JSON list of C-alpha atoms in Angstrom, two decimals:
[
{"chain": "A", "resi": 93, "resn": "UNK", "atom": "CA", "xyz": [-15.78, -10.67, -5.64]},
{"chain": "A", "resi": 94, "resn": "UNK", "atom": "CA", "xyz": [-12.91, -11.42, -3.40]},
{"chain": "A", "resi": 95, "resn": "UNK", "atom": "CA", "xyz": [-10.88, -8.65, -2.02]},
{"chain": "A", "resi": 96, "resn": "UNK", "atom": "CA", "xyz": [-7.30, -8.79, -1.10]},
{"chain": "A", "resi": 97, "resn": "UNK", "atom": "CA", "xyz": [-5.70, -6.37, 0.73]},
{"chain": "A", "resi": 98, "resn": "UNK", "atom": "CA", "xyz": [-1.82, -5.92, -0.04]},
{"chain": "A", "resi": 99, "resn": "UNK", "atom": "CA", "xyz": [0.88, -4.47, 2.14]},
{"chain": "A", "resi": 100, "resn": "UNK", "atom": "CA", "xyz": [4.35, -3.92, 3.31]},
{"chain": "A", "resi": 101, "resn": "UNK", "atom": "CA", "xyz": [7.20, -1.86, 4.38]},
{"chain": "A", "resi": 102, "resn": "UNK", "atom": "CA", "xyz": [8.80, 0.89, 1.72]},
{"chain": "A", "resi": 103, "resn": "UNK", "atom": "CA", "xyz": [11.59, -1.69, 0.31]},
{"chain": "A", "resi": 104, "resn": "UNK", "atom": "CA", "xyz": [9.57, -4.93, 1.10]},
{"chain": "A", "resi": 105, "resn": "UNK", "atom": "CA", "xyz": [9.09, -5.63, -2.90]},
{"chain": "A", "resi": 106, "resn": "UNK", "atom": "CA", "xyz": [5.04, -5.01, -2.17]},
{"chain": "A", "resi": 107, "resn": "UNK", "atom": "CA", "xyz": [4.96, -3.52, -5.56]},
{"chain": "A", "resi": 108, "resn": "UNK", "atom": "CA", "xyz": [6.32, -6.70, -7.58]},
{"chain": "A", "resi": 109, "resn": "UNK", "atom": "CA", "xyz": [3.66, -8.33, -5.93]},
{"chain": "A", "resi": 110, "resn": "UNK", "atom": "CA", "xyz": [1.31, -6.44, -7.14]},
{"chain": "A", "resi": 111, "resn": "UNK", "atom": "CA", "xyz": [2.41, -6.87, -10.58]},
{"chain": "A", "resi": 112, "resn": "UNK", "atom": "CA", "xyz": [2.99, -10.60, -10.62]},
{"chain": "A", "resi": 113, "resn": "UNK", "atom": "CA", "xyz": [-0.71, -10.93, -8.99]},
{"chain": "A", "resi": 114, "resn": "UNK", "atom": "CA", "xyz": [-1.93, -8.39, -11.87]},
{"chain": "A", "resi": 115, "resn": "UNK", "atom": "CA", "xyz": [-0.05, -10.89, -14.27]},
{"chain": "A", "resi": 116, "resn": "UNK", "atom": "CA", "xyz": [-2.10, -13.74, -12.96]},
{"chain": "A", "resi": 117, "resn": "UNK", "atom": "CA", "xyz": [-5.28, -11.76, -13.89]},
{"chain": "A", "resi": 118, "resn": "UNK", "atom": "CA", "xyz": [-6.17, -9.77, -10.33]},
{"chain": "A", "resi": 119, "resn": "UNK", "atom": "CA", "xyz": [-7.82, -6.68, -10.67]},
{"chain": "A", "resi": 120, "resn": "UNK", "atom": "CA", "xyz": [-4.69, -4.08, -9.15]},
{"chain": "A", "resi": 121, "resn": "UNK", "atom": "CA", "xyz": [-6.38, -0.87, -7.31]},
{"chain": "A", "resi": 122, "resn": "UNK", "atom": "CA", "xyz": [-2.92, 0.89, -6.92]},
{"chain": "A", "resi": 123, "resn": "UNK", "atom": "CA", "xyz": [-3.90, 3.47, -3.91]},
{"chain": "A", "resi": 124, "resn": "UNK", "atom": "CA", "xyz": [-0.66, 5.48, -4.92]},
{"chain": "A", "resi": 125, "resn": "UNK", "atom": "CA", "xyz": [-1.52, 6.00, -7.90]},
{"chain": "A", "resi": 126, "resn": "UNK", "atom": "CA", "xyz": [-5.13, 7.04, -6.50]},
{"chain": "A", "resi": 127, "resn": "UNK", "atom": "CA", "xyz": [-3.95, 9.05, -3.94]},
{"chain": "A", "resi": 128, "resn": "UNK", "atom": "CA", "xyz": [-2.42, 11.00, -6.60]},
{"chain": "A", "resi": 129, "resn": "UNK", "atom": "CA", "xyz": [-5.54, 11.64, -8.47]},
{"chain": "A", "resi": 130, "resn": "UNK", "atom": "CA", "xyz": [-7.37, 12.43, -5.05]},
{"chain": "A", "resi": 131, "resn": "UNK", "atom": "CA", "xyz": [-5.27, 15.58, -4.80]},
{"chain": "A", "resi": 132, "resn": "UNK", "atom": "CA", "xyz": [-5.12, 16.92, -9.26]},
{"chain": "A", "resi": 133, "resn": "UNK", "atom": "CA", "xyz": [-6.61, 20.49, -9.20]},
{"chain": "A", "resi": 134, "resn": "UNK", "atom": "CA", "xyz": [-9.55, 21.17, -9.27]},
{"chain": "A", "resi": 135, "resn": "UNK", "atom": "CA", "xyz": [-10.51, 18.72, -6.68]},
{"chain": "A", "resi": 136, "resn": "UNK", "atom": "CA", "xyz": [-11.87, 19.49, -3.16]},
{"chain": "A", "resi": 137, "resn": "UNK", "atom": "CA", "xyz": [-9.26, 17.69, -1.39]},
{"chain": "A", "resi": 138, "resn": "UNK", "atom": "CA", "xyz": [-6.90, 19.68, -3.28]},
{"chain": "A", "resi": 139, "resn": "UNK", "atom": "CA", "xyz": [-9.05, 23.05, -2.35]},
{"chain": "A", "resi": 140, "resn": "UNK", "atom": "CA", "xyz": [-9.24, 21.24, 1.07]},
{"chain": "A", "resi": 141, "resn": "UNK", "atom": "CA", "xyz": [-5.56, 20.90, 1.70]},
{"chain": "A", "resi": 142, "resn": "UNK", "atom": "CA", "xyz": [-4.56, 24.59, 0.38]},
{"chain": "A", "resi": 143, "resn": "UNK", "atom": "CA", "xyz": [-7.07, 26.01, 2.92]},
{"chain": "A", "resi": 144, "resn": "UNK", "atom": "CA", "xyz": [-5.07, 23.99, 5.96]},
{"chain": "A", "resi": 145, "resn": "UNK", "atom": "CA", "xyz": [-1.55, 24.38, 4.80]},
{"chain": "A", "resi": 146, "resn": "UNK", "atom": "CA", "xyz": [-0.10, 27.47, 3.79]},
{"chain": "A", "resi": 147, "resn": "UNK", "atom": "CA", "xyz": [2.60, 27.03, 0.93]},
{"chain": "A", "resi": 148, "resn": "UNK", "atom": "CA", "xyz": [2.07, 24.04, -0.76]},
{"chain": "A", "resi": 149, "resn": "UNK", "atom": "CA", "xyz": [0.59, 24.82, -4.24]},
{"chain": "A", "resi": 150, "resn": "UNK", "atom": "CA", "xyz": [3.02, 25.16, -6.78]},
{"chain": "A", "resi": 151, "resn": "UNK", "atom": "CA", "xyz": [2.55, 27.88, -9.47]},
{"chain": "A", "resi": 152, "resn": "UNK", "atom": "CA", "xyz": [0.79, 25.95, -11.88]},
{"chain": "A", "resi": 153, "resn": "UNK", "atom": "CA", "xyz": [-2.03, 25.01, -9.04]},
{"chain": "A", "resi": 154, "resn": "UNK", "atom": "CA", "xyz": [-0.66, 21.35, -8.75]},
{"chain": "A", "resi": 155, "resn": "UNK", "atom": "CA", "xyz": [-0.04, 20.10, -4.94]},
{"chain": "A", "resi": 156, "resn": "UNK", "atom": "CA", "xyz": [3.87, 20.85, -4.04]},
{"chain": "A", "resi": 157, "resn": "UNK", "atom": "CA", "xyz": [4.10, 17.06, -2.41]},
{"chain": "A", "resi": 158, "resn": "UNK", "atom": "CA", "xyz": [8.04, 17.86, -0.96]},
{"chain": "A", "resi": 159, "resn": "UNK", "atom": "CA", "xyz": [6.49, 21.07, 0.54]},
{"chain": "A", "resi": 160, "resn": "UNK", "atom": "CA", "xyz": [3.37, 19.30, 1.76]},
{"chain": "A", "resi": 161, "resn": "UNK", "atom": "CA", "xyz": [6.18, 16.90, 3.23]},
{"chain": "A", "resi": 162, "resn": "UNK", "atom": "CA", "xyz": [8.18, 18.78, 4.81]},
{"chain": "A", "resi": 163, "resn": "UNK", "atom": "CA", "xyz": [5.03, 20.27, 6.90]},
{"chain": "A", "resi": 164, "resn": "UNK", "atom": "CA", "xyz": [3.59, 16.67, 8.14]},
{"chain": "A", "resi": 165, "resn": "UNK", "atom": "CA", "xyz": [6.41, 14.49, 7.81]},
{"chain": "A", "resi": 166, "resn": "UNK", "atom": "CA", "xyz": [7.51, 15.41, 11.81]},
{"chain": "A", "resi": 167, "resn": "UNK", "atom": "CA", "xyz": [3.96, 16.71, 12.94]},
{"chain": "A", "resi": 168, "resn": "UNK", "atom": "CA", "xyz": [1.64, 14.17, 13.77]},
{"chain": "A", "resi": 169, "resn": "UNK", "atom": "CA", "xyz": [-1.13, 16.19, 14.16]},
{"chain": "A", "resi": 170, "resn": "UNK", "atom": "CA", "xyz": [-0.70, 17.90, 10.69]},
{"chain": "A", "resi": 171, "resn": "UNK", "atom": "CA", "xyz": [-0.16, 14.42, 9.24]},
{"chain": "A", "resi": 172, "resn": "UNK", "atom": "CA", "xyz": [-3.80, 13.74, 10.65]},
{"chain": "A", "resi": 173, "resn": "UNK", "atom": "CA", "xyz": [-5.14, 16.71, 9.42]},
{"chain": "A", "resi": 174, "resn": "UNK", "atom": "CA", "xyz": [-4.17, 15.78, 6.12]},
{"chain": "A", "resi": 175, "resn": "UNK", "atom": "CA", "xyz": [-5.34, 12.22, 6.39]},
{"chain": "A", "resi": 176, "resn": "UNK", "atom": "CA", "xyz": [-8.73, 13.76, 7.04]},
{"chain": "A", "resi": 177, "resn": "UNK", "atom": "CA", "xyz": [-8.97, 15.44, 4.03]},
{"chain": "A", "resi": 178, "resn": "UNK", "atom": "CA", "xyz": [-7.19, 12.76, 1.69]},
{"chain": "A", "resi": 179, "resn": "UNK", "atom": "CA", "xyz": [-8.39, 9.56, 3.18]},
{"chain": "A", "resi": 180, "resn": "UNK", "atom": "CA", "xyz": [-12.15, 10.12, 1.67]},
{"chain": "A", "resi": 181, "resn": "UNK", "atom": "CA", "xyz": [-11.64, 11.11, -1.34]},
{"chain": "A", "resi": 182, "resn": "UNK", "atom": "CA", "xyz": [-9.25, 8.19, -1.76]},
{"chain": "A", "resi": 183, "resn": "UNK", "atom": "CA", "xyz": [-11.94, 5.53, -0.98]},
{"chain": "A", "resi": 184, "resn": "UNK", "atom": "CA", "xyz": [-14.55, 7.50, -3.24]},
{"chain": "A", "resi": 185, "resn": "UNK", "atom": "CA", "xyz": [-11.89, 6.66, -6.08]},
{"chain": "A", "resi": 186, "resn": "UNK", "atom": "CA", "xyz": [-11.39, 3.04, -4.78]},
{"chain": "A", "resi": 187, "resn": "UNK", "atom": "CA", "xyz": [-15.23, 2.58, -4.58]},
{"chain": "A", "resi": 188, "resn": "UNK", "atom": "CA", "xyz": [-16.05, 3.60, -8.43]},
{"chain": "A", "resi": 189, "resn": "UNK", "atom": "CA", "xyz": [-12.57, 1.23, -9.84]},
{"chain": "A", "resi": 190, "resn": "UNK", "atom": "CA", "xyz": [-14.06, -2.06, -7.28]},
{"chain": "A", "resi": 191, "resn": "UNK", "atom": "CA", "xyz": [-17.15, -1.14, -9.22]},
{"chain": "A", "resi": 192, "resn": "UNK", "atom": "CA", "xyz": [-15.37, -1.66, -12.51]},
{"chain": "A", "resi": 193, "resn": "UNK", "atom": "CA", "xyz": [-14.16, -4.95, -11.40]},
{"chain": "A", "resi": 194, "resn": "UNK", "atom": "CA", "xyz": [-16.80, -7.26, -11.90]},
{"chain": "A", "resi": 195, "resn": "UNK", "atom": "CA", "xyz": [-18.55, -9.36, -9.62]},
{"chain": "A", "resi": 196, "resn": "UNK", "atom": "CA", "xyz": [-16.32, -12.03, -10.29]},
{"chain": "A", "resi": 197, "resn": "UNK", "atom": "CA", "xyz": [-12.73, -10.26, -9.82]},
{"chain": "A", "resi": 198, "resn": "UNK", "atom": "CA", "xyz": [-10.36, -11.40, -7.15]},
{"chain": "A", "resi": 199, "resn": "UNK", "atom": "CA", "xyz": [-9.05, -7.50, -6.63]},
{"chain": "A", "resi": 200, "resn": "UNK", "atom": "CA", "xyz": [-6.30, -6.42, -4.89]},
{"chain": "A", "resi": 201, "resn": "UNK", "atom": "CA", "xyz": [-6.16, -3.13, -3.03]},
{"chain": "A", "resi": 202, "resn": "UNK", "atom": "CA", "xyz": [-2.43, -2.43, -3.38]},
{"chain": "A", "resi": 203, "resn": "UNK", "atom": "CA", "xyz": [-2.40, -0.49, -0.07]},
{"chain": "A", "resi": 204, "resn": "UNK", "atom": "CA", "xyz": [1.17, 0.66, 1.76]},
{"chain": "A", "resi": 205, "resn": "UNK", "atom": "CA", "xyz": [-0.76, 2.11, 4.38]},
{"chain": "A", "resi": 206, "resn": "UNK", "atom": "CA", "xyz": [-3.83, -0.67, 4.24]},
{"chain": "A", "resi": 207, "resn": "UNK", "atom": "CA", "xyz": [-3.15, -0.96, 8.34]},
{"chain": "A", "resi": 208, "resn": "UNK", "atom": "CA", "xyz": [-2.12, 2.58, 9.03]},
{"chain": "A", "resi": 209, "resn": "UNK", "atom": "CA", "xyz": [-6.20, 3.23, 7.11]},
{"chain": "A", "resi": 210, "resn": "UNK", "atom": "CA", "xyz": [-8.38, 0.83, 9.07]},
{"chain": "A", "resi": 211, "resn": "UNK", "atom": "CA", "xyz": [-8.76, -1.10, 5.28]},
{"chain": "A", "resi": 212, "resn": "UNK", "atom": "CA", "xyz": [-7.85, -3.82, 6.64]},
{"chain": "A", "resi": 213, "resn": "UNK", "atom": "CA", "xyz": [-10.32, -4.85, 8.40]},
{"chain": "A", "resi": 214, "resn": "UNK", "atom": "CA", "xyz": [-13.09, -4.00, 4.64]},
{"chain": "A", "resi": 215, "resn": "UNK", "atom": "CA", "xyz": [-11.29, -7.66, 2.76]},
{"chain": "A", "resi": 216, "resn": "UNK", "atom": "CA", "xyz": [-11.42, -10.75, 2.49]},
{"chain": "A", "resi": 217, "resn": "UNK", "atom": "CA", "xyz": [-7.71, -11.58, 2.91]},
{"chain": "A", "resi": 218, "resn": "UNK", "atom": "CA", "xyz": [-4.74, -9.45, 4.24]},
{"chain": "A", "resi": 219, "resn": "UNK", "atom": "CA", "xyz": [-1.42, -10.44, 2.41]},
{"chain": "A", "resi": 220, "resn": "UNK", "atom": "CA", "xyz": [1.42, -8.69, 3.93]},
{"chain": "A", "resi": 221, "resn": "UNK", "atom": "CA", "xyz": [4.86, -8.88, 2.06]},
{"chain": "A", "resi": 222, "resn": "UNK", "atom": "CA", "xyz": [7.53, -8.46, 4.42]},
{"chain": "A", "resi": 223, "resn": "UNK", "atom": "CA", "xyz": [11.21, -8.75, 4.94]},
{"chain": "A", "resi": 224, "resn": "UNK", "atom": "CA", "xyz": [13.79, -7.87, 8.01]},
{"chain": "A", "resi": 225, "resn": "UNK", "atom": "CA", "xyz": [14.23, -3.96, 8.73]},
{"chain": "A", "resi": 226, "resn": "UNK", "atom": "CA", "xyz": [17.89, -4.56, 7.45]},
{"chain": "A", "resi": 227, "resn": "UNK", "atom": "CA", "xyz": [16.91, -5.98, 4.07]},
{"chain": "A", "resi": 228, "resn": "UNK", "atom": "CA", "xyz": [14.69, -2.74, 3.83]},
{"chain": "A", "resi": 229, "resn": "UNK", "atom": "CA", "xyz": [17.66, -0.50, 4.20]},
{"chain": "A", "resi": 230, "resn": "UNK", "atom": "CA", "xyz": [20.20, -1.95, 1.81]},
{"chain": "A", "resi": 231, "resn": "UNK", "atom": "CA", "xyz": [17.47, -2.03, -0.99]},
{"chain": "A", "resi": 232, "resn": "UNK", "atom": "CA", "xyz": [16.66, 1.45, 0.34]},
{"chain": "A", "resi": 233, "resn": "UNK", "atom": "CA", "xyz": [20.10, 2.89, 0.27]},
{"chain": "A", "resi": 234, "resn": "UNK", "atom": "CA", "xyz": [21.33, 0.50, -2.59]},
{"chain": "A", "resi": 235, "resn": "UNK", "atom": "CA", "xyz": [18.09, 0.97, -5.23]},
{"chain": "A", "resi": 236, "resn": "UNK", "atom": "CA", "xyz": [16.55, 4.06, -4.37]},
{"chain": "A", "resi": 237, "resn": "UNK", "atom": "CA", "xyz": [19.98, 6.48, -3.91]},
{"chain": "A", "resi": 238, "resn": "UNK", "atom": "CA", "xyz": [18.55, 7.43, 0.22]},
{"chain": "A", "resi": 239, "resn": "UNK", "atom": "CA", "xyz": [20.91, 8.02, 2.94]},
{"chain": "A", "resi": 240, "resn": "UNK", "atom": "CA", "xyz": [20.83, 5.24, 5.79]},
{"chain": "A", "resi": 241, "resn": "UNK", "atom": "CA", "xyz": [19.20, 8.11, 7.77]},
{"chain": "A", "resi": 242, "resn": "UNK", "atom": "CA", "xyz": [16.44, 9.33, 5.50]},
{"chain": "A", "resi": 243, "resn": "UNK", "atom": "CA", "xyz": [15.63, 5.20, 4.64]},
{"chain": "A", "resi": 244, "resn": "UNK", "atom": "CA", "xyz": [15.31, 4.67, 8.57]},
{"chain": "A", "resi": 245, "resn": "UNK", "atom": "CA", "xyz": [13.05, 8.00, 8.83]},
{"chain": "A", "resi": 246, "resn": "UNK", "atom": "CA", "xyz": [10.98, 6.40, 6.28]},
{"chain": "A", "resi": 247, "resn": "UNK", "atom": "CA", "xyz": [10.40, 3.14, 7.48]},
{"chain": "A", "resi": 248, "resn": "UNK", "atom": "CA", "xyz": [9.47, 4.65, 10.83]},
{"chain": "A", "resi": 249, "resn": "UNK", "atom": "CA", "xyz": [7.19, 6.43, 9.33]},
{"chain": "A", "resi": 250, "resn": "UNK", "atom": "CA", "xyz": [4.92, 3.33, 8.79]},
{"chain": "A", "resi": 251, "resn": "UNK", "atom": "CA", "xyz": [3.65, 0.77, 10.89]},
{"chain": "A", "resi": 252, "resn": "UNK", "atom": "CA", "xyz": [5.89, -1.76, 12.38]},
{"chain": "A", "resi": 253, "resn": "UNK", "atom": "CA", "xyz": [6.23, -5.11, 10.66]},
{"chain": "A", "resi": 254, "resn": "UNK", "atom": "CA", "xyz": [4.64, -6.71, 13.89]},
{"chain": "A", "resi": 255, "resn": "UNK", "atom": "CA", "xyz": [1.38, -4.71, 13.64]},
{"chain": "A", "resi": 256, "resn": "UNK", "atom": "CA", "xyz": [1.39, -5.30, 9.41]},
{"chain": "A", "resi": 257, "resn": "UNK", "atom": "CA", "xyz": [1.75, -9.16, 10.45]},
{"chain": "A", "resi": 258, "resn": "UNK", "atom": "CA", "xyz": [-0.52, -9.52, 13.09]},
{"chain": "A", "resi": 259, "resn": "UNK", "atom": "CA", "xyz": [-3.33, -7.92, 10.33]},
{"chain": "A", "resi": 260, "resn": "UNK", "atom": "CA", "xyz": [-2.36, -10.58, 7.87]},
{"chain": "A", "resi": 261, "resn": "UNK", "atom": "CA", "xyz": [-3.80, -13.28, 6.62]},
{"chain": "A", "resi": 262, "resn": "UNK", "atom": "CA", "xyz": [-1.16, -14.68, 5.17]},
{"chain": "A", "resi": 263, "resn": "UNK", "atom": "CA", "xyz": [2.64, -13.49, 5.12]},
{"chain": "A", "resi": 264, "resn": "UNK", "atom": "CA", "xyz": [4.96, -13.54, 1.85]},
{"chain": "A", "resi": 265, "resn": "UNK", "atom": "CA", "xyz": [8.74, -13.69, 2.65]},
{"chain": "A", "resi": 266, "resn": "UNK", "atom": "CA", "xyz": [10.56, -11.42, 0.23]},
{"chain": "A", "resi": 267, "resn": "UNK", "atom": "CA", "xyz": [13.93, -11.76, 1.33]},
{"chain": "A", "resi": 268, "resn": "UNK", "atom": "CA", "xyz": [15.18, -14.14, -1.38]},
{"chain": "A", "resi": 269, "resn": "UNK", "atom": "CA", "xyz": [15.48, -13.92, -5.49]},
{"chain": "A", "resi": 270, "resn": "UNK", "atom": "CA", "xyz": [12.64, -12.66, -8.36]},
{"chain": "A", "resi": 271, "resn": "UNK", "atom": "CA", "xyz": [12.18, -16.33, -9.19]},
{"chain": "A", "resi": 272, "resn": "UNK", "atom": "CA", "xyz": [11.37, -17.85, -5.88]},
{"chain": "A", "resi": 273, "resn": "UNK", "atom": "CA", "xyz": [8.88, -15.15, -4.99]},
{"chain": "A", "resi": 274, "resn": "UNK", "atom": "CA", "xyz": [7.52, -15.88, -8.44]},
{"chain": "A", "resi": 275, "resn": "UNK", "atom": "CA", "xyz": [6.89, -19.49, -7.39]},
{"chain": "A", "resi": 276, "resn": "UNK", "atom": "CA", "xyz": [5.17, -18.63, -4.17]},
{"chain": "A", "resi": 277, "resn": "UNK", "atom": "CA", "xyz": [3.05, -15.92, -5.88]},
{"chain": "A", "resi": 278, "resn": "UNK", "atom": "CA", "xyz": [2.52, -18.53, -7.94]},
{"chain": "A", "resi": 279, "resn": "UNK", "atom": "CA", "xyz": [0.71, -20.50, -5.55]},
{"chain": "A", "resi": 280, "resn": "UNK", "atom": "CA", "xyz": [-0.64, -17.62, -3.79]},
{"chain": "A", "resi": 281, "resn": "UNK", "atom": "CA", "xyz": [-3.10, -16.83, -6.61]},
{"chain": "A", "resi": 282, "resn": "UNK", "atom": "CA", "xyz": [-4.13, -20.25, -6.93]},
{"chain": "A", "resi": 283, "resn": "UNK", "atom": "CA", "xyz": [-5.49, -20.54, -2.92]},
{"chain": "A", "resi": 284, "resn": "UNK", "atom": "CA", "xyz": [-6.69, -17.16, -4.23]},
{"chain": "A", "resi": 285, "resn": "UNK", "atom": "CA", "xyz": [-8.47, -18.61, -6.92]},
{"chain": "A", "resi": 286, "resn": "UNK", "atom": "CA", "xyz": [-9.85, -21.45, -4.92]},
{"chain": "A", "resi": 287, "resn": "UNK", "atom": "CA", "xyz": [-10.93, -19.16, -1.63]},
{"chain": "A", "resi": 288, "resn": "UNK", "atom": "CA", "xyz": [-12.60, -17.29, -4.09]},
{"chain": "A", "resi": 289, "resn": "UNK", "atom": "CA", "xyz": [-14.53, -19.93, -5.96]},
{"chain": "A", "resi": 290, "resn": "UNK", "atom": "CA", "xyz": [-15.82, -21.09, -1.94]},
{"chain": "A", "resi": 291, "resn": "UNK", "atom": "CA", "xyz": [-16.61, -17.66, -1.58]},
{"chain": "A", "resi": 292, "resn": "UNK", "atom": "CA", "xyz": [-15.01, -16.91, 1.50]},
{"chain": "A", "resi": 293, "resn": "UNK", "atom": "CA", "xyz": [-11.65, -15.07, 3.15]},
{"chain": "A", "resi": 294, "resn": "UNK", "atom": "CA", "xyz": [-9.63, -15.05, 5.92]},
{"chain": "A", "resi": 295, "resn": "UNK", "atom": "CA", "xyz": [-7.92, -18.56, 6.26]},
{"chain": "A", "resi": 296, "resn": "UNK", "atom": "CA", "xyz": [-5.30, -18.81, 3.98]},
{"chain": "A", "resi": 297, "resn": "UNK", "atom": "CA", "xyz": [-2.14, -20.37, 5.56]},
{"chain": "A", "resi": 298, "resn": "UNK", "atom": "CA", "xyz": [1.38, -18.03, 5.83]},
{"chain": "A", "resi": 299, "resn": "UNK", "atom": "CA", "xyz": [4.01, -18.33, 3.40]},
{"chain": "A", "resi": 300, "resn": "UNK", "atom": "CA", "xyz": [6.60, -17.56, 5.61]}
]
C-alpha cells in the first residue's frame, strides 16, 4: 500500500485532484466527508461536543455546524477543544476505509487540513495542490458567492501555503486550465504507480 497525502488551500482545486486521481483508480479517503460522519448522532464525538459547547444541536439532534462555527471560528482555544474531540474519531474512520483498501491500493487521504493534523508526517508522499493567495480569492468570490472578506477569513484560517509546501513531496500548480492539470495528474499517477511498485515514498520530483 502506498499512501498519499493530499492538500491545499480552500480554492486551490484540491478536490479535482482528488477526483482525477480517483479516475485513475486511487483509493479516495475524503476526510470531509468523514469528518461528517465522525459527528452523526448518536456518536460520542457528537455526545462529546454537546457536553463542551452549549447551543449547537439542532432540534432534530444533528450538530448545528454554522453554530458550532460561529463559537471556534475566532477562539483558538475552543477550536482546539474541538479538534480534541473530532480529530480521533476521524482517524478511527480513516483506519477501518485504509483497511478496505487492499494491500495493493495507492490511497489518497484527501486531507485540507493533512498539515494543520500532524498526517503528514503517517504517508508515503505529500502532494500539495497550490496556487497564489489571489487566484484563491477570485475563485472564492467568483465560484463560491463569498465576500472578499469572509474568502480572506477563510484562507487564514488554514495553514500558509509556505508551511503546506515545505510538507510536500511534490507540488501541483493549479493556476492554469482543467486540461493541463489533467495532463500533469496524468503523470502524477504514473510516478505514483511506479513509487509504488518500488515500494517506497518520499522522492517524487515537484510539478511546479
Amino acid at each position: 500500500m502506498l499512501r498519499v497525502g493530499l492538500t491545499g488551500g480552500i480554492g486551490s482545486g484540491k478536490s479535482t485532484v482528488s477526483a482525477l486521481l480517483a479516475a485513475h483508480g486511487a483509493f479516495v479517503i475524503d476526510y470531509d466527508e468523514l469528518a461528517r460522519a465522525a459527528v452523526e448522532p448518536g456518536t460520542p464525538a457528537l455526545a462529546a461536543i454537546a457536553r463542551r459547547f452549549a447551543g449547537v444541536i439542532g432540534p432534530d439532534g444533528s450538530l448545528d455546524r454554522p453554530a458550532l462555527g460561529a463559537v471556534v471560528f475566532g477562539d483558538p482555544a475552543a477550536r482546539a477543544d474541538l479538534e480534541a474531540i473530532t480529530h480521533p474519531a476521524i482517524f478511527e474512520l480513516v483506519t477501518a476505509r485504509e483497511a478496505a483498501a487492499g494491500p495493493d491500493a495507492i490511497v489518497v487521504h484527501d486531507n485540507p487540513l493533512l498539515v494543520e493534523m500532524g498526517a503528514a508526517a503517517h504517508c508515503d508522499v505529500v502532494i500539495v495542490v497550490d496556487v497564489p493567495v489571489e487566484v484563491q480569492l477570485e475563485r472564492l468570490t467568483r465560484d463560491r458567492g463569498m465576500t472578499e472578506s469572509d474568502a480572506q477569513a477563510r484562507i487564514a484560517s488554514q495553514a500558509s501555503r509556505e508551511v503546506r509546501t515545505d510538507a510536500a513531496d511534490l507540488v501541483i500548480d493549479n493556476t492554469g486550465p482543467l486540461d493541463e492539470l489533467a495532463t500533469i495528474v496524468g503523470g502524477v499517477w504514473s510516478e505514483l504507480v511506479s513509487r509504488a511498485a518500488a515500494g517506497g515514498g518520499r522522492t517524487l520530483r515537484s510539478s511546479e
